[in-house]
Coordinates of C-alpha atoms in Angstrom, one line a residue:
Chain B
M1 CA 39.7 -9.9 -17.2
L2 CA 37.4 -7.2 -17.1
E3 CA 38.3 -4.1 -18.8
L4 CA 36.0 -1.3 -19.0
R5 CA 36.9 1.4 -22.9
A6 CA 36.0 4.9 -23.1
I7 CA 32.5 4.0 -21.7
T8 CA 30.0 6.5 -22.5
A9 CA 26.5 5.4 -20.4
G10 CA 23.8 7.3 -20.0
Y11 CA 19.9 6.9 -19.8
H12 CA 19.4 10.0 -23.1
T13 CA 20.9 10.2 -25.9
K14 CA 21.8 14.1 -26.1
A15 CA 23.3 14.1 -22.2
P16 CA 25.4 11.4 -20.7
V17 CA 25.7 10.2 -17.1
V18 CA 28.8 8.6 -18.2
R19 CA 31.8 9.9 -19.9
G20 CA 34.4 8.1 -21.5
A21 CA 35.5 6.0 -18.8
S22 CA 38.0 2.8 -18.5
L23 CA 38.8 1.0 -16.0
T24 CA 39.8 -2.9 -16.0
V25 CA 39.6 -5.4 -13.2
A26 CA 41.6 -8.4 -12.8
P27 CA 40.8 -12.1 -11.9
G28 CA 41.2 -12.2 -7.8
E29 CA 41.4 -9.1 -7.9
S30 CA 38.7 -5.9 -6.0
V31 CA 39.0 -3.0 -7.1
G32 CA 37.4 0.5 -5.3
L33 CA 35.5 2.6 -7.0
L34 CA 35.4 6.2 -5.6
G35 CA 33.4 9.3 -6.3
P36 CA 30.7 11.9 -5.4
S37 CA 27.8 11.4 -5.3
G38 CA 26.0 11.8 -8.4
C39 CA 28.3 11.2 -11.1
G40 CA 27.9 8.6 -13.0
K41 CA 29.4 5.4 -10.9
S42 CA 26.5 3.7 -10.5
T43 CA 25.9 3.5 -14.0
L44 CA 29.2 2.7 -14.7
A45 CA 28.6 -0.1 -12.3
R46 CA 25.5 -1.3 -14.5
V47 CA 27.0 -1.3 -17.6
A48 CA 30.0 -3.4 -15.8
A49 CA 27.6 -5.5 -15.0
L50 CA 25.7 -5.7 -17.9
L51 CA 22.8 -4.0 -16.7
H52 CA 22.6 -1.5 -18.9
R53 CA 24.2 -0.7 -23.0
P54 CA 27.0 2.3 -23.1
D55 CA 25.7 4.2 -26.0
S56 CA 29.7 3.8 -27.1
G57 CA 32.6 2.2 -26.1
T58 CA 33.5 -1.6 -25.1
L59 CA 33.4 -4.5 -22.5
L60 CA 35.8 -6.6 -23.3
L61 CA 35.1 -10.2 -20.7
D62 CA 38.2 -12.2 -21.1
G63 CA 39.5 -10.3 -24.2
E64 CA 36.6 -10.6 -26.1
P65 CA 34.1 -7.6 -25.9
V66 CA 30.2 -7.7 -25.3
R67 CA 28.0 -6.8 -28.1
S68 CA 25.0 -7.7 -26.2
W69 CA 23.4 -7.0 -22.5
R70 CA 20.7 -7.5 -20.4
H71 CA 18.3 -10.0 -21.9
R72 CA 20.4 -10.3 -25.2
A73 CA 23.2 -10.8 -23.2
P74 CA 23.9 -14.9 -22.7
R75 CA 23.4 -16.1 -20.0
A76 CA 25.6 -17.6 -19.3
Q77 CA 27.4 -14.3 -19.4
R78 CA 26.2 -12.4 -17.6
T79 CA 25.1 -15.0 -14.4
A80 CA 28.7 -14.3 -14.2
F81 CA 28.1 -11.4 -12.5
G82 CA 26.9 -10.4 -9.8
V83 CA 25.4 -7.4 -8.2
V84 CA 24.2 -6.1 -5.0
F85 CA 22.4 -2.5 -4.6
Q86 CA 22.9 0.4 -2.4
Q87 CA 18.7 0.0 -1.2
P88 CA 18.0 -3.7 -0.3
R89 CA 14.2 -2.2 0.2
L90 CA 14.2 -1.5 -4.1
S91 CA 16.0 -5.0 -4.7
A92 CA 14.2 -7.8 -3.5
D93 CA 10.8 -8.4 -4.0
P94 CA 8.4 -7.4 -2.1
R95 CA 6.7 -10.8 -2.4
L96 CA 8.8 -13.5 -2.3
R97 CA 10.2 -14.7 1.3
L98 CA 13.9 -14.6 2.0
T99 CA 14.6 -18.6 1.0
D100 CA 12.7 -17.6 -2.3
L101 CA 14.8 -14.8 -2.9
I102 CA 18.4 -16.2 -2.7
A103 CA 16.7 -19.6 -4.7
E104 CA 15.2 -17.3 -6.8
P105 CA 17.9 -17.5 -9.5
L106 CA 18.8 -21.0 -8.6
R107 CA 15.4 -21.7 -9.6
A108 CA 16.1 -18.8 -12.8
T109 CA 18.0 -20.9 -14.5
G110 CA 16.4 -24.1 -13.8
R111 CA 18.5 -25.9 -11.2
R112 CA 16.7 -28.5 -9.6
G113 CA 18.0 -30.2 -7.5
G114 CA 19.1 -29.6 -3.8
I115 CA 18.2 -26.1 -3.8
E116 CA 17.5 -26.1 0.4
E117 CA 21.2 -26.9 0.9
R118 CA 22.2 -24.2 -1.1
V119 CA 20.2 -21.4 0.0
C120 CA 20.9 -22.7 3.6
E121 CA 25.1 -22.3 3.0
L122 CA 24.3 -19.3 1.8
A123 CA 22.1 -18.1 4.3
A124 CA 24.8 -19.3 6.9
S125 CA 27.7 -17.1 4.8
V126 CA 26.1 -14.2 4.9
G127 CA 25.1 -14.2 8.7
L128 CA 21.9 -14.9 7.7
T129 CA 19.9 -16.6 10.6
P130 CA 16.9 -19.9 9.4
D131 CA 14.5 -17.6 11.6
L132 CA 14.3 -15.0 9.5
L133 CA 14.3 -16.9 6.1
D134 CA 10.8 -17.6 6.7
R135 CA 9.8 -13.6 6.5
R136 CA 8.8 -11.3 3.7
P137 CA 11.6 -8.1 3.3
H138 CA 9.4 -5.8 4.9
E139 CA 9.8 -8.1 7.9
V140 CA 14.0 -7.6 8.7
S141 CA 15.1 -4.6 8.9
D142 CA 17.4 -3.1 6.2
G143 CA 21.2 -4.9 6.7
Q144 CA 18.7 -8.3 6.8
L145 CA 17.5 -7.8 4.1
Q146 CA 20.7 -6.9 2.0
R147 CA 22.5 -9.8 3.9
A148 CA 20.1 -12.4 1.7
C149 CA 20.0 -9.3 -1.5
L150 CA 24.5 -10.6 -1.2
A151 CA 23.6 -14.3 -0.6
R152 CA 21.2 -14.0 -4.0
A153 CA 24.5 -12.6 -5.9
L154 CA 26.8 -15.8 -4.4
A155 CA 24.0 -18.2 -5.5
L156 CA 24.8 -19.0 -9.3
R157 CA 29.0 -18.7 -8.2
P158 CA 29.9 -15.2 -9.7
R159 CA 33.1 -15.1 -11.5
W160 CA 32.7 -11.3 -10.9
L161 CA 30.6 -9.3 -8.0
I162 CA 29.6 -6.0 -8.9
C163 CA 28.5 -3.7 -5.2
D164 CA 27.1 -0.4 -5.4
E165 CA 27.3 1.5 -2.4
M166 CA 26.4 -2.1 -1.0
T167 CA 27.1 -0.8 2.8
A168 CA 25.9 2.6 2.2
M169 CA 22.7 2.1 4.9
L170 CA 24.2 -0.4 6.7
D171 CA 25.5 0.4 10.5
A172 CA 29.5 0.0 10.6
S173 CA 29.3 -4.3 12.6
T174 CA 26.7 -5.2 9.5
T175 CA 29.1 -3.5 6.8
A176 CA 32.5 -5.4 8.7
A177 CA 30.1 -8.3 8.9
L178 CA 29.3 -8.0 4.9
V179 CA 32.3 -7.1 3.6
A180 CA 34.2 -10.2 5.6
A181 CA 31.2 -12.1 3.9
V182 CA 32.1 -11.2 0.0
E183 CA 36.5 -11.8 1.3
D184 CA 35.5 -14.8 2.4
Y185 CA 33.7 -16.1 -1.0
R186 CA 36.5 -14.0 -2.9
A187 CA 39.2 -16.5 -1.2
T188 CA 38.0 -19.5 -2.2
S189 CA 36.4 -18.4 -4.9
G190 CA 38.8 -16.6 -6.9
A191 CA 36.1 -13.8 -8.4
G192 CA 37.0 -10.3 -9.2
L193 CA 35.5 -7.8 -7.1
L194 CA 34.5 -3.9 -8.3
A195 CA 32.9 -1.9 -5.1
V196 CA 31.7 1.3 -5.8
G197 CA 31.6 3.4 -3.3
H198 CA 31.7 7.8 -1.8
D199 CA 34.0 6.2 1.6
Q200 CA 37.4 6.1 1.2
V201 CA 38.5 4.6 4.4
L202 CA 36.1 1.5 3.3
L203 CA 37.5 0.9 0.6
D204 CA 40.7 1.9 1.1
R205 CA 41.2 -1.4 3.8
W206 CA 38.8 -3.1 1.3
C207 CA 40.2 -3.4 -1.8
D208 CA 44.3 -3.8 -3.7
R209 CA 43.4 -0.8 -5.9
T210 CA 40.6 2.6 -5.1
I211 CA 41.3 4.4 -8.0
H212 CA 39.3 8.1 -8.2
W213 CA 36.5 8.8 -10.3
E214 CA 38.4 11.5 -12.8
D215 CA 41.0 9.1 -13.0
V216 CA 38.8 6.5 -14.6
T217 CA 37.0 9.2 -16.9
G218 CA 40.6 10.9 -17.3
R219 CA 39.4 15.0 -16.9
T220 CA 37.9 16.5 -13.0
T221 CA 34.3 16.6 -12.1
P222 CA 32.9 19.8 -13.0
T223 CA 30.3 20.2 -9.5
T224 CA 32.0 18.5 -7.0
G225 CA 36.3 17.9 -7.7
R226 CA 38.3 15.8 -6.5
L227 CA 37.3 14.1 -2.8
P228 CA 39.3 15.2 0.0
Q229 CA 42.7 12.9 0.4
A230 CA 42.2 11.0 3.8
S231 CA 45.4 12.2 4.8
G232 CA 48.1 11.1 8.1
R233 CA 45.0 10.7 10.1
R234 CA 42.9 8.2 9.3
Q235 CA 39.4 8.0 10.6
P236 CA 39.1 3.9 12.7
S237 CA 37.7 1.5 10.3
V238 CA 35.9 -1.7 11.1
V239 CA 37.1 -3.5 8.4
P240 CA 40.7 -4.6 8.5
P241 CA 43.4 -3.4 5.7
A242 CA 43.8 -5.6 2.6
G243 CA 47.2 -6.7 3.7
E244 CA 46.1 -7.7 7.1
R245 CA 43.1 -10.0 6.7
Chain C
M1 CA 10.4 -3.2 12.2
T2 CA 10.8 -0.5 15.5
C3 CA 10.3 2.7 13.3
E4 CA 6.7 0.6 12.4
S5 CA 5.3 -0.2 15.0
P6 CA 4.4 3.0 16.6
S7 CA 3.2 4.4 13.5
R8 CA 0.6 1.9 13.4
P9 CA -1.5 2.1 16.3
T10 CA -1.7 6.5 15.7
W11 CA -3.0 5.8 12.0
R12 CA -5.7 3.5 13.6
S13 CA -7.3 5.9 16.4
Y14 CA -6.5 9.3 13.6
G15 CA -9.3 6.8 11.4
T16 CA -11.6 5.2 13.5
D17 CA -14.1 8.9 13.0
R18 CA -14.7 8.1 9.8
R19 CA -14.4 4.0 10.2
S20 CA -17.9 3.8 11.9
T21 CA -19.5 5.1 8.6
R22 CA -17.1 3.4 6.2
T23 CA -17.5 0.2 8.0
V24 CA -21.8 0.7 7.7
R25 CA -21.5 1.6 4.1
V26 CA -19.3 -1.6 3.1
R27 CA -21.5 -3.7 5.6
L28 CA -24.9 -2.3 3.1
S29 CA -22.8 -3.1 0.2
A30 CA -21.7 -6.1 0.9
V31 CA -25.2 -7.4 2.3
L32 CA -26.9 -6.0 -0.9
V33 CA -24.4 -7.8 -2.8
T34 CA -25.2 -10.7 -1.4
A35 CA -28.9 -10.1 -1.3
A36 CA -28.6 -9.9 -5.0
V37 CA -26.2 -12.9 -6.3
L38 CA -29.1 -15.2 -3.9
A39 CA -32.0 -13.8 -5.6
V40 CA -30.3 -14.5 -9.4
L41 CA -28.9 -17.4 -8.5
L42 CA -31.5 -18.9 -6.1
V43 CA -34.9 -17.3 -7.4
P44 CA -35.3 -19.1 -11.1
P45 CA -34.4 -22.7 -9.9
L46 CA -36.5 -22.6 -7.1
V47 CA -39.8 -20.4 -7.8
R48 CA -41.9 -22.0 -10.6
L49 CA -43.2 -19.1 -11.9
D50 CA -43.2 -17.6 -15.7
Q51 CA -41.3 -14.3 -15.9
Q52 CA -42.7 -14.7 -19.5
A53 CA -46.8 -15.5 -18.5
V54 CA -48.4 -12.7 -20.2
D55 CA -52.1 -12.0 -17.8
L56 CA -53.6 -9.5 -20.0
G57 CA -57.3 -9.0 -17.5
A58 CA -53.7 -7.4 -15.5
R59 CA -52.3 -4.8 -17.2
L60 CA -50.8 -1.7 -15.7
L61 CA -51.7 -2.9 -11.9
P62 CA -49.6 -1.0 -9.7
P63 CA -47.7 -2.6 -6.8
N64 CA -50.0 -4.2 -4.6
W65 CA -49.7 -7.6 -1.7
S66 CA -49.3 -9.6 -5.1
H67 CA -47.4 -7.7 -7.6
P68 CA -44.8 -6.4 -5.1
F69 CA -43.2 -4.7 -8.3
G70 CA -46.6 -4.5 -10.3
T71 CA -47.2 -5.2 -13.6
D72 CA -46.5 -4.3 -16.7
D73 CA -48.7 -3.7 -20.3
L74 CA -48.4 -7.5 -21.2
G75 CA -49.6 -8.6 -17.3
R76 CA -46.4 -9.5 -17.1
D77 CA -44.8 -9.7 -13.0
L78 CA -42.6 -6.8 -13.2
L79 CA -40.7 -8.1 -9.3
L80 CA -39.8 -11.4 -11.3
R81 CA -38.4 -9.5 -14.9
C82 CA -36.1 -7.3 -12.5
V83 CA -35.3 -10.6 -11.0
Y84 CA -34.3 -12.6 -14.3
G85 CA -33.6 -9.3 -15.3
L86 CA -31.0 -8.6 -12.9
R87 CA -29.4 -12.1 -13.8
V88 CA -28.9 -11.3 -17.6
S89 CA -27.5 -7.3 -16.7
L90 CA -24.9 -9.2 -14.0
L91 CA -24.1 -12.2 -15.7
V92 CA -22.8 -9.5 -19.4
G93 CA -21.4 -7.3 -16.2
V94 CA -19.2 -10.0 -14.7
V95 CA -18.2 -12.5 -18.1
A96 CA -17.4 -8.9 -20.0
A97 CA -15.4 -7.1 -17.6
F98 CA -13.2 -10.0 -17.0
T99 CA -12.5 -10.4 -20.9
A100 CA -12.0 -7.1 -20.9
T101 CA -9.7 -7.1 -17.9
V102 CA -8.1 -9.7 -19.5
I103 CA -7.2 -7.9 -22.5
G104 CA -5.6 -5.0 -21.0
T105 CA -3.8 -6.9 -18.3
V106 CA -2.4 -8.7 -21.4
V107 CA -1.8 -6.1 -23.8
G108 CA -0.4 -3.6 -20.7
A109 CA 1.8 -6.1 -19.9
T110 CA 3.3 -7.4 -23.0
A111 CA 4.1 -3.2 -23.9
G112 CA 5.5 -3.2 -21.3
A113 CA 7.7 -5.2 -20.4
L114 CA 9.3 -5.9 -24.0
G115 CA 9.4 -2.0 -24.2
G116 CA 10.5 -0.7 -27.7
W117 CA 8.7 -0.2 -30.6
V118 CA 6.2 -3.2 -29.7
D119 CA 5.3 -0.7 -27.0
R120 CA 5.1 2.2 -29.1
G121 CA 3.4 0.7 -32.3
V122 CA 0.8 -1.1 -29.2
M123 CA 0.1 2.7 -27.4
R124 CA -1.2 3.8 -30.7
V125 CA -3.7 1.1 -31.6
V126 CA -4.7 2.4 -27.6
D127 CA -4.7 6.0 -28.4
T128 CA -6.8 4.9 -32.2
F129 CA -9.2 3.2 -30.1
S130 CA -9.4 6.0 -26.9
S131 CA -10.0 8.1 -30.0
V132 CA -13.4 7.2 -30.9
P133 CA -16.3 7.7 -27.7
H134 CA -16.4 3.7 -26.5
L135 CA -20.3 3.8 -26.5
L136 CA -20.4 5.0 -30.4
L137 CA -17.6 2.2 -30.5
G138 CA -19.6 -0.2 -28.6
I139 CA -23.0 0.1 -30.9
F140 CA -20.6 0.3 -34.0
I141 CA -19.9 -3.4 -32.9
V142 CA -23.7 -4.8 -31.5
A143 CA -24.6 -3.4 -35.0
L144 CA -22.4 -6.0 -36.7
F145 CA -24.0 -9.4 -35.1
R146 CA -27.6 -10.6 -34.7
P147 CA -29.4 -9.3 -31.2
G148 CA -28.3 -11.0 -28.4
V149 CA -26.1 -11.7 -25.0
W150 CA -22.7 -12.5 -27.3
P151 CA -22.3 -9.4 -29.1
V152 CA -23.3 -7.3 -26.4
V153 CA -20.0 -9.4 -24.0
V154 CA -18.0 -8.8 -26.6
S155 CA -18.9 -5.1 -27.7
V156 CA -18.2 -4.0 -24.3
A157 CA -14.9 -6.3 -23.7
L158 CA -13.8 -4.4 -26.3
T159 CA -14.3 -0.7 -25.9
H160 CA -13.0 -1.6 -22.2
W161 CA -10.1 -3.2 -21.9
L162 CA -8.0 0.4 -22.4
S163 CA -7.8 2.1 -19.3
T164 CA -6.5 -1.3 -18.3
A165 CA -3.6 -1.1 -20.5
R166 CA -2.9 2.0 -19.7
I167 CA -2.6 1.7 -16.0
V168 CA -1.1 -2.3 -16.0
R169 CA 1.7 -0.5 -18.6
A170 CA 2.6 2.4 -16.4
E171 CA 2.8 -0.4 -13.9
V172 CA 4.9 -2.3 -15.2
L173 CA 7.2 0.6 -16.8
S174 CA 7.5 2.0 -13.0
L175 CA 8.1 -1.7 -12.2
R176 CA 10.7 -2.7 -15.0
S177 CA 13.3 0.3 -13.0
R178 CA 13.7 -1.3 -10.0
P179 CA 16.8 -2.9 -9.2
Y180 CA 15.2 -6.0 -8.0
I181 CA 14.2 -6.5 -11.8
D182 CA 18.2 -5.9 -12.2
A183 CA 19.3 -8.2 -9.7
A184 CA 16.5 -10.7 -11.6
V185 CA 18.2 -10.2 -15.2
S186 CA 21.8 -10.8 -13.9
G187 CA 20.4 -13.4 -11.6
G188 CA 19.6 -15.3 -14.9
A189 CA 16.2 -15.1 -15.5
S190 CA 14.3 -14.8 -19.0
R191 CA 12.1 -11.8 -19.9
W192 CA 9.1 -14.7 -19.6
R193 CA 10.1 -15.6 -16.1
V194 CA 10.8 -11.7 -15.2
A195 CA 7.2 -10.9 -16.8
V196 CA 5.2 -13.8 -14.5
R197 CA 7.6 -14.0 -11.4
H198 CA 8.0 -10.4 -10.6
L199 CA 5.6 -8.1 -12.9
L200 CA 2.4 -9.9 -13.2
P201 CA 2.0 -10.2 -8.9
A202 CA 2.9 -6.7 -8.4
V203 CA 0.4 -5.5 -10.9
L204 CA -2.6 -8.0 -10.2
P205 CA -4.4 -7.2 -7.4
Q206 CA -5.2 -3.3 -9.2
A207 CA -5.7 -5.3 -12.2
A208 CA -8.4 -7.4 -10.3
L209 CA -9.4 -3.7 -8.7
A210 CA -9.9 -2.7 -11.7
A211 CA -12.3 -5.9 -12.5
V212 CA -14.3 -5.3 -9.9
L213 CA -14.7 -1.7 -10.7
M214 CA -15.7 -2.5 -14.0
V215 CA -18.5 -4.2 -13.8
P216 CA -21.1 -1.9 -13.0
H217 CA -19.8 0.1 -16.1
A218 CA -20.7 -3.4 -17.9
M219 CA -23.4 -3.1 -16.6
W220 CA -24.4 0.4 -17.6
H221 CA -23.2 -0.3 -20.7
E222 CA -26.0 -3.2 -21.2
S223 CA -28.7 -1.1 -19.9
A224 CA -27.4 1.7 -22.9
L225 CA -27.1 -0.4 -25.3
S226 CA -30.7 -2.5 -24.5
F227 CA -31.9 1.1 -23.8
L228 CA -31.1 2.6 -27.7
G229 CA -32.7 -1.0 -28.9
L230 CA -29.8 -2.3 -30.1
G231 CA -28.6 -5.2 -27.3
L232 CA -30.8 -7.9 -26.0
P233 CA -33.9 -8.4 -28.0
T234 CA -36.7 -7.7 -26.6
H235 CA -37.8 -10.3 -25.4
T236 CA -35.3 -10.8 -23.2
A237 CA -35.3 -9.5 -19.4
S238 CA -32.7 -7.4 -19.2
L239 CA -33.0 -4.9 -16.5
G240 CA -32.0 -1.9 -20.1
T241 CA -34.8 -3.6 -22.2
L242 CA -37.5 -3.3 -19.4
I243 CA -37.2 0.6 -18.5
Q244 CA -37.2 0.7 -22.5
G245 CA -39.9 -1.0 -23.1
A246 CA -41.3 0.9 -19.9
R247 CA -41.8 4.5 -21.5
G248 CA -44.2 4.8 -23.3
S249 CA -46.4 3.8 -19.8
L250 CA -43.8 6.3 -17.8
L251 CA -46.0 9.4 -20.3
A252 CA -49.2 7.9 -19.5
G253 CA -48.5 7.8 -15.6
Q254 CA -47.4 5.0 -14.3
W255 CA -44.5 4.8 -13.0
W256 CA -43.8 1.9 -11.7
P257 CA -42.2 -0.3 -14.8
T258 CA -39.9 2.2 -14.8
L259 CA -38.7 2.3 -10.9
F260 CA -38.2 -0.4 -10.1
P261 CA -35.7 -1.6 -13.3
G262 CA -33.9 1.3 -12.8
L263 CA -33.4 0.8 -9.0
F264 CA -32.7 -2.5 -9.8
V265 CA -29.7 -1.5 -12.4
I266 CA -28.4 1.3 -10.1
V267 CA -28.5 -0.1 -6.1
P268 CA -26.1 -3.7 -7.1
T269 CA -24.0 -1.6 -9.3
L270 CA -23.2 1.4 -6.6
A271 CA -22.8 -1.8 -4.0
I272 CA -19.9 -3.6 -5.9
A273 CA -18.7 -0.3 -6.4
G274 CA -18.6 0.4 -2.5
L275 CA -17.1 -3.2 -1.8
A276 CA -14.5 -2.7 -4.9
G277 CA -13.7 0.5 -2.7
A278 CA -13.2 -0.7 0.8
W279 CA -11.0 -2.8 -1.4
R280 CA -8.6 -0.3 -2.8
E281 CA -8.3 1.2 0.5
R282 CA -7.4 -2.4 1.9
I283 CA -4.6 -2.5 -0.9
N284 CA -3.7 1.0 -0.4
P285 CA -5.0 2.6 2.7
R286 CA -2.8 5.6 2.0
R287 CA -5.4 6.9 -0.4
R288 CA -9.0 7.8 1.2
S289 CA -10.9 6.6 -2.1
E290 CA -14.2 8.1 -3.4
L291 CA -16.7 6.0 -5.4
M292 CA -14.9 5.8 -9.8
L293 CA -17.3 4.3 -11.4

């Protein structure tokens, strides 16, 4: 169980980005978090992934309150989260080949044997062809790089996946492929998912339940208010509805 | 990929006009630096002439066929003295610049990577050192030791790591907030691994460039300290001591003991700076460089 209670977080103590946000993700559940841009949902995602210490509030991981973030968090705890960010260009070290990029978590946690096979397996699961693996980030497209980033996030078999606007930069077919790869992994591992985004159609089809930002914080966002509900005529989406998979 | 390929030829064709003069400058710099290094390395073992040989019958001869640069007030050949002086100055410059860069990179990367009170403390130390004029601080450090090559190296190194530390810290700070560092933390990387695997490789090209740019600067400092009579002992030929020893004869109208060592300071340092500038353009072609010394 991943439980965020009354989280207030930001980059200056006097002007927090997120105020009093609460959210729960059960094991194996997929939750979509929907909000307008700039409302603080990425910050909340970073808090949930133990990457940003909140100013106040509690994060409960399987009932235990988390007390330390980033490097201070025990390694087993932070590697329990696989994180995929919005911009693949910024989330890949430009000096690493895709193989090394995907293998980096395996090496960082001291796994020696079988790295090559594991990288091939991961690359195949996200649909990266072997010829791309020798390239560096600037030699592949955004979509291919995001596939590598997803493979990296899955490398340590995390129990929780945090996808922060994972598909915002990508075309429809890559979006579908990435979502399918995430769902394949969840089907075999039973991992929970927190998918942050602003595309209601996508999140509705992808996740078991979708929650709006103002339901998370308990108040309407002053600048933008509630997103218009997708009513009646839904746009066709490439992702099958949650029930049909 | 597709949007990158057309933009490259555009950049190249835009740059062709200026490229020719740049290429000439870079080639000239390369030739001069190579000549200086070869002279410094090959002349002492190959040429069996004593740079200290005093010939009082040939005092202060103007440049001629047997002494192309003339002789000094003790009748020593100035060409040979200049080569030996360049040898000492280059050694001091390279060792001091390298040491200063290593200190600066380690300090800056530590401050930037650890952040918090370590960062604040280290940067206050840097500010304190920076508030003292560095030539003055250098003179103070040199004065603590007996004259020699190593005190000069130590003095220049200890006064020149500050700017490198600042640059490296700023670079590390901006890198540290990138999502790929977040991804590494989430992937279980330790602080050490993040620093060594992701942060240092990103700042090393800049740091190496700073080291090369610092070589001419360090050579000038050596000359300045020696000129002030604080650096190397006067019998050791360095470009600074040569110029200092020539002060008296310059007033008497003998220009060659000042001019040639002076050229030996200026020409190699400008050549090194020219090469470093070209290298900087390679690292970052968008920033057209001037000579930064």
